[in-house]
Structures are given as C-alpha cells and as structure tokens.
Amino acid sequence: MSPNTFRMGDYRCLKAIRGLVQAVTGSETSSDELDCLNRLIEAARQFERMERQATLPMDVI
C-alpha cells in the first residue's frame, strides 16, 4: 500500500499558494501553473472530504 499523497490541511495550504500566485500574476491570468494548482486543490478537497467521512461513525453517514 502506497502512502497518501495528501494530508489534512493541504487543501487550505494549496488555496493560499494559489492566492499568492494570483496576487503576483494577476487574478485574471490563466496559466498552466494555475490550472495545475486548481487540479491539486480539487484533489486535496476530495481527499479531505473522504478522510472526514472515513472517521465518522456509520450511523452519521
């Protein structure tokens, strides 16, 4: 079994990094780097959602 790529908190960290990149490049700028960050943010968001669901008792799900 391979280790997880993401950890809890990565979603928020990646969003902050995207904000810094957009502050430097301009919020209307579209780039391969921003596209990559957006994909990473979405994957981290999904990971964190799955992790939260995995820790909930079965009667809550």
XYZ file of C-alpha atoms in Angstrom, residues 11-33:
23
model
C -6.455 21.897 0.712
C -6.218 25.140 2.687
C -2.469 25.408 2.061
C -2.859 24.943 -1.692
C -5.595 27.584 -1.799
C -3.237 30.015 -0.048
C -0.494 29.244 -2.563
C -2.935 29.855 -5.426
C -3.813 33.214 -3.856
C -0.157 34.187 -3.743
C 0.378 33.140 -7.364
C -2.693 35.114 -8.444
C -1.517 38.161 -6.488
C 1.744 38.088 -8.407
C 0.368 37.212 -11.843
C -3.000 38.960 -11.640
C -6.355 37.376 -10.851
C -7.445 37.296 -14.491
C -4.307 35.493 -15.638
C -4.795 31.919 -16.769
C -1.751 29.725 -16.918
C -0.684 26.114 -16.898
C 0.605 26.621 -13.369
